[in-house]
Coordinates of C-alpha atoms and ligand atoms in Angstrom, one line a residue:
M1 CA -5.5 -17.2 -6.6
E2 CA -7.8 -14.2 -6.8
T3 CA -6.8 -11.2 -8.9
L4 CA -8.4 -8.0 -7.7
T5 CA -8.5 -4.8 -9.8
P6 CA -9.9 -1.7 -8.3
Q7 CA -12.6 0.7 -9.6
W8 CA -11.5 4.3 -9.7
T9 CA -12.7 7.7 -11.0
D10 CA -9.7 9.8 -10.1
Y11 CA -7.0 7.3 -11.2
E12 CA -6.6 5.5 -14.5
L13 CA -4.0 3.3 -16.0
L14 CA -4.3 4.8 -19.5
D15 CA -1.8 2.6 -21.2
S16 CA 1.3 0.5 -20.8
G17 CA 4.1 -0.8 -23.0
D18 CA 7.8 -0.4 -23.8
G19 CA 8.6 -0.9 -20.1
K20 CA 6.5 2.0 -19.0
K21 CA 3.0 2.9 -17.7
L22 CA 0.9 6.0 -18.5
E23 CA -1.2 6.9 -15.5
R24 CA -3.7 9.6 -14.7
F25 CA -3.7 10.9 -11.1
G26 CA -6.7 13.3 -11.0
E27 CA -6.0 15.9 -13.7
F28 CA -2.3 15.1 -14.2
I29 CA -0.8 12.4 -16.4
L30 CA 2.5 10.8 -15.4
I31 CA 4.8 8.2 -17.0
R32 CA 6.7 5.8 -14.8
S33 CA 8.7 2.7 -15.5
E34 CA 7.0 -0.7 -15.5
P35 CA 9.2 -3.7 -16.1
Q36 CA 6.1 -6.0 -16.7
A37 CA 5.0 -3.9 -19.7
K38 CA 7.0 -5.9 -22.3
W39 CA 4.3 -5.4 -24.9
Q40 CA 3.7 -2.5 -27.3
P41 CA 1.7 0.6 -26.1
A42 CA -1.9 0.5 -27.4
L43 CA -2.2 4.3 -27.6
P44 CA -0.5 6.5 -30.2
A45 CA 2.8 8.3 -29.3
L46 CA 0.9 11.6 -29.2
K47 CA -1.0 10.5 -26.1
W48 CA 2.2 9.6 -24.3
E49 CA 3.8 12.9 -25.4
A50 CA 0.9 14.7 -23.8
A51 CA 1.9 13.5 -20.3
H52 CA 2.8 16.2 -17.8
G53 CA 5.9 14.5 -16.6
E54 CA 8.0 11.3 -16.5
F55 CA 10.0 9.6 -13.9
V56 CA 13.3 8.8 -15.7
K57 CA 15.3 6.0 -14.2
R58 CA 19.0 6.5 -14.0
S59 CA 21.6 3.7 -14.2
R60 CA 21.6 0.9 -11.6
G61 CA 21.9 1.9 -8.0
Q62 CA 21.0 5.5 -8.6
Q63 CA 17.7 7.1 -7.9
G64 CA 15.8 8.4 -10.9
E65 CA 14.3 11.9 -11.4
W66 CA 11.1 13.6 -12.6
K67 CA 11.2 15.4 -15.9
F68 CA 8.3 17.7 -16.4
R69 CA 7.0 18.8 -19.9
K70 CA 4.1 20.9 -18.6
P71 CA 3.6 22.9 -15.4
I72 CA 2.3 20.9 -12.6
P73 CA 1.4 21.9 -9.0
K74 CA 3.7 20.9 -6.1
R75 CA 0.9 18.7 -4.9
W76 CA -2.8 18.1 -5.7
M77 CA -5.8 16.4 -4.1
M78 CA -7.3 13.2 -5.2
Q79 CA -10.4 11.4 -3.9
R80 CA -11.7 7.9 -3.7
K81 CA -15.1 7.4 -2.0
N82 CA -14.8 9.1 1.4
L83 CA -11.0 9.4 1.2
K84 CA -9.3 12.6 0.2
F85 CA -5.5 12.7 0.0
W86 CA -2.6 14.6 -1.4
V87 CA -0.4 13.3 -4.2
L88 CA 2.9 14.6 -5.4
P89 CA 5.7 13.3 -7.6
A90 CA 8.2 12.3 -4.9
P91 CA 12.0 11.8 -5.5
S92 CA 11.5 8.1 -5.1
G93 CA 9.2 7.9 -8.1
H94 CA 6.2 7.2 -5.8
V95 CA 3.3 9.7 -5.6
G96 CA 1.9 8.9 -2.1
V97 CA -0.9 6.5 -3.2
F98 CA -0.7 2.9 -4.5
P99 CA -3.9 2.9 -6.5
D100 CA -4.1 -1.0 -6.6
Q101 CA -4.6 -0.9 -2.8
A102 CA -8.1 0.6 -3.2
C103 CA -9.4 -3.0 -3.2
H104 CA -8.0 -3.4 0.3
W105 CA -9.4 0.0 1.5
D106 CA -12.9 -1.2 0.5
W107 CA -12.4 -4.5 2.3
I108 CA -11.1 -2.9 5.4
N109 CA -13.9 -0.4 5.4
E110 CA -16.5 -3.1 4.9
G111 CA -14.9 -5.4 7.5
T112 CA -15.0 -2.6 10.1
K113 CA -18.6 -1.7 9.4
L114 CA -19.7 -5.4 9.6
A115 CA -17.9 -6.0 12.9
A116 CA -20.1 -7.0 15.8
G117 CA -18.3 -4.7 18.2
P118 CA -15.6 -2.0 18.4
V119 CA -12.7 -2.5 16.0
K120 CA -9.2 -1.8 17.4
L121 CA -6.9 -1.9 14.4
L122 CA -3.1 -1.9 14.2
C123 CA -1.9 -0.7 10.9
L124 CA 1.8 -1.4 10.4
F125 CA 3.9 0.2 7.6
G126 CA 0.9 2.5 7.1
H127 CA 2.6 5.0 4.7
T128 CA 0.4 7.9 3.8
G129 CA -2.5 6.5 5.8
L130 CA -5.1 5.4 3.4
A131 CA -5.8 2.0 4.9
T132 CA -5.8 3.7 8.3
L133 CA -8.3 6.3 7.2
A134 CA -10.5 3.7 5.4
A135 CA -10.9 1.9 8.8
A136 CA -11.2 5.1 10.9
G137 CA -13.9 6.4 8.5
A138 CA -15.9 3.3 9.3
G139 CA -15.5 3.8 13.0
A140 CA -12.4 1.8 13.9
E141 CA -9.9 3.1 16.6
V142 CA -6.6 2.9 14.7
T143 CA -2.9 2.8 15.7
H144 CA -0.9 3.7 12.7
V145 CA 2.9 2.9 12.7
D146 CA 5.4 3.9 10.1
A147 CA 9.2 4.5 10.3
S148 CA 9.0 7.7 8.2
R149 CA 8.2 11.0 9.9
K150 CA 7.4 12.5 6.6
A151 CA 4.9 9.7 5.7
V152 CA 3.1 10.1 9.0
A153 CA 2.9 13.9 8.6
W154 CA 1.4 13.3 5.2
A155 CA -1.0 10.8 6.6
R156 CA -2.2 13.3 9.2
E157 CA -2.8 15.8 6.5
N158 CA -4.8 13.2 4.6
Q159 CA -6.8 12.7 7.8
S160 CA -7.7 16.4 7.9
L161 CA -8.4 16.5 4.2
S162 CA -10.8 13.6 4.5
G163 CA -12.7 15.3 7.3
L164 CA -11.7 12.6 9.8
R165 CA -10.0 14.8 12.4
T166 CA -12.4 13.7 15.2
R167 CA -11.6 10.0 14.7
T168 CA -9.4 8.2 17.1
I169 CA -6.0 7.6 15.4
R170 CA -2.7 7.2 17.2
W171 CA 0.1 8.2 14.9
I172 CA 3.4 6.5 15.7
V173 CA 6.8 7.0 14.1
E174 CA 8.6 3.8 15.0
D175 CA 10.1 0.6 13.7
A176 CA 7.2 -1.8 13.3
L177 CA 8.8 -4.8 15.1
T178 CA 10.1 -2.6 18.0
F179 CA 6.5 -1.3 18.4
V180 CA 4.8 -4.7 18.3
R181 CA 7.3 -6.2 20.8
R182 CA 6.6 -3.3 23.2
E183 CA 2.9 -3.7 22.9
A184 CA 3.3 -7.4 23.7
R185 CA 5.3 -6.5 26.9
R186 CA 2.6 -4.0 27.9
G187 CA -0.2 -6.6 27.3
N188 CA -2.0 -4.4 24.7
Q189 CA -4.1 -6.2 22.2
Y190 CA -5.8 -5.5 18.9
N191 CA -8.6 -7.3 17.2
A192 CA -7.7 -6.2 13.6
M193 CA -4.3 -5.9 11.8
V194 CA -3.1 -4.6 8.5
L195 CA 0.6 -5.3 7.6
D196 CA 2.0 -3.9 4.4
P197 CA 5.7 -4.3 4.7
P198 CA 8.2 -3.3 2.0
R199 CA 10.9 -5.8 0.8
F200 CA 13.5 -3.6 2.4
G201 CA 13.2 -0.7 4.8
R202 CA 14.7 1.0 7.8
G203 CA 13.2 1.9 11.1
P204 CA 13.8 5.5 12.4
D205 CA 16.9 4.4 14.3
G206 CA 18.3 2.6 11.4
E207 CA 16.7 -0.8 12.3
I208 CA 17.0 -3.0 9.2
W209 CA 13.8 -4.5 7.8
K210 CA 14.5 -7.3 5.3
L211 CA 11.3 -9.1 4.4
E212 CA 12.6 -12.7 4.2
D213 CA 14.3 -12.4 7.6
S214 CA 12.1 -10.0 9.4
L215 CA 8.6 -11.1 8.4
P216 CA 8.5 -14.4 10.4
E217 CA 9.7 -12.5 13.5
L218 CA 7.1 -9.7 13.1
L219 CA 4.3 -12.2 12.5
E220 CA 5.2 -14.2 15.6
A221 CA 5.3 -11.0 17.7
S222 CA 2.0 -9.8 16.1
G223 CA 0.3 -13.0 16.9
K224 CA 0.8 -12.3 20.5
I225 CA -1.0 -9.1 20.5
L226 CA -3.9 -10.3 18.3
S227 CA -7.0 -10.7 20.4
E228 CA -9.0 -14.0 20.3
R229 CA -12.0 -12.0 19.1
R230 CA -10.3 -11.3 15.8
V231 CA -12.2 -9.1 13.3
F232 CA -9.7 -9.2 10.3
V233 CA -6.1 -9.5 9.4
L234 CA -4.5 -8.5 6.1
L235 CA -1.0 -9.1 5.0
N236 CA 0.2 -7.5 1.8
V237 CA 3.6 -7.5 0.1
Y238 CA 4.7 -5.6 -3.0
A239 CA 5.9 -7.9 -5.7
T240 CA 9.3 -7.7 -7.4
V241 CA 9.3 -10.9 -9.3
L242 CA 6.6 -10.8 -11.7
T243 CA 5.7 -14.0 -13.5
H244 CA 2.2 -15.2 -12.8
E245 CA 3.5 -18.6 -11.4
R246 CA 5.9 -16.7 -9.1
M247 CA 3.1 -14.4 -7.8
E248 CA 0.9 -17.5 -7.1
R249 CA 3.7 -19.1 -5.1
E250 CA 4.3 -15.8 -3.2
A251 CA 0.6 -15.5 -2.4
E252 CA 0.6 -19.1 -1.1
G253 CA 3.7 -18.3 1.0
L254 CA 1.8 -15.4 2.6
R255 CA -1.1 -17.7 3.3
S256 CA 1.1 -20.1 5.1
H257 CA 2.7 -17.2 7.1
L258 CA -0.7 -15.9 8.1
R259 CA -1.9 -19.4 9.1
R260 CA 1.2 -19.9 11.3
M261 CA 0.6 -16.5 12.9
L262 CA -3.1 -17.3 13.6
G263 CA -2.2 -20.8 14.8
E264 CA -5.4 -22.2 13.4
S265 CA -5.2 -25.0 10.9
G266 CA -8.8 -25.3 9.6
I267 CA -9.2 -21.6 8.9
T268 CA -10.1 -20.2 5.4
I269 CA -7.5 -17.6 4.3
T270 CA -7.9 -15.8 1.0
A271 CA -4.7 -15.3 -1.0
G272 CA -4.4 -13.3 -4.1
E273 CA -2.9 -10.5 -6.0
L274 CA -3.7 -6.9 -6.6
A275 CA -3.4 -5.7 -10.1
L276 CA -4.1 -2.7 -12.4
E277 CA -5.7 -3.1 -15.8
D278 CA -4.8 -0.7 -18.6
A279 CA -7.4 0.6 -21.0
A280 CA -6.5 -2.2 -23.5
G281 CA -7.2 -4.8 -20.8
R282 CA -3.6 -5.8 -20.0
L283 CA -2.9 -6.6 -16.4
I284 CA 0.0 -5.2 -14.3
S285 CA 0.5 -7.1 -11.1
A286 CA 1.3 -5.0 -8.1
S287 CA 1.3 -7.0 -4.9
V288 CA 0.3 -10.3 -3.3
F289 CA -1.8 -10.7 -0.2
A290 CA -3.4 -13.0 2.3
R291 CA -6.3 -12.0 4.4
V292 CA -8.9 -13.4 6.8
P293 CA -11.9 -13.6 7.1
Ligands
SAM1 C1 5.0 -0.4 0.8 S1 4.8 1.1 1.7 C2 3.2 0.9 2.3 C3 2.2 1.2 1.3 C4 0.8 1.7 1.9 N1 0.2 0.7 2.7 C5 -0.1 2.3 0.9 O1 -1.1 1.7 0.6 O2 0.1 3.4 0.5 C6 5.9 0.7 3.0 C7 6.0 1.7 4.2 O3 6.8 1.1 5.2 C8 7.5 2.0 5.9 N2 8.7 1.3 6.6 C9 9.8 0.8 6.1 N3 10.5 0.2 7.0 C10 9.9 0.2 8.2 C11 10.1 -0.2 9.5 N4 11.2 -0.9 9.8 N5 9.1 0.0 10.4 C12 8.0 0.7 10.1 N6 7.7 1.2 8.9 C13 8.6 1.0 7.9 C14 8.0 3.0 4.9 O4 8.2 4.3 5.5 C15 6.7 3.1 4.0 O5 5.9 4.1 4.3

């Protein structure tokens, strides 16, 4: 299994330990919980105390909250290569970017540039749009689907911020499976796909997304709208169970799912994990993926 860790200037995993991570997003430093960090922090307490804010978990079942020690703007801009995007400490504890995903953005951008002809990409569960914009920036025509109106509005702002307003992007607020089934009925096809589903989610009309039950259905439906002249397919899933052996098994599971979707037995599918490395060299696993070519 490959482990990919991204190169960044605007983001840094400064330290981890005591069940937390200390991260720099542009100029601002935030602390969030990190169950994998069972070790001791490498940096002195003073460095942790200098963070602008911390997302403090409440008891089980309750959402946490941000506690700020220093003034912080409501939102601020970050950049990676040609992508510019807004980040903000959201009530969920997320900030609008998953920095580990930068490895996928590079791969999507390269895959689009290297394609022999036009790339028509379907990006499902596209969140704040960074995978979509990585492809659009390289010339792909993208259909971006997400259940959250807020996330899609945020993604559109990121499109403007990145100077990609003239690119062809269809922004769709819909349940991913409902959308794919409708595209199949209409006979619409795509030659590239990115699927980044959560473990659990809801469509805009309350449709329940539960990874174990919903993924096979979605992949079967997606296989029907994938053109024979495939450029690339990427399936990524955030990890919850975090031993290395378990990650390896999950990555293998995704590889089998993707192989079934593509219906080709001899095909080489890369499976791996995305991780972040702290300044002391310790790895925090984030997600598992399978992708082709
Ligand atoms: C794990 S995030 C995607 C991370 C993103 N690719 C990134 O790199 O920033 C999952 C996204 O799936 C969306 N979602 C959840 N359930 C959905 C559903 N049933 N249909 C479509 N989108 C859904 C959420 O709104 C959220 O934006």
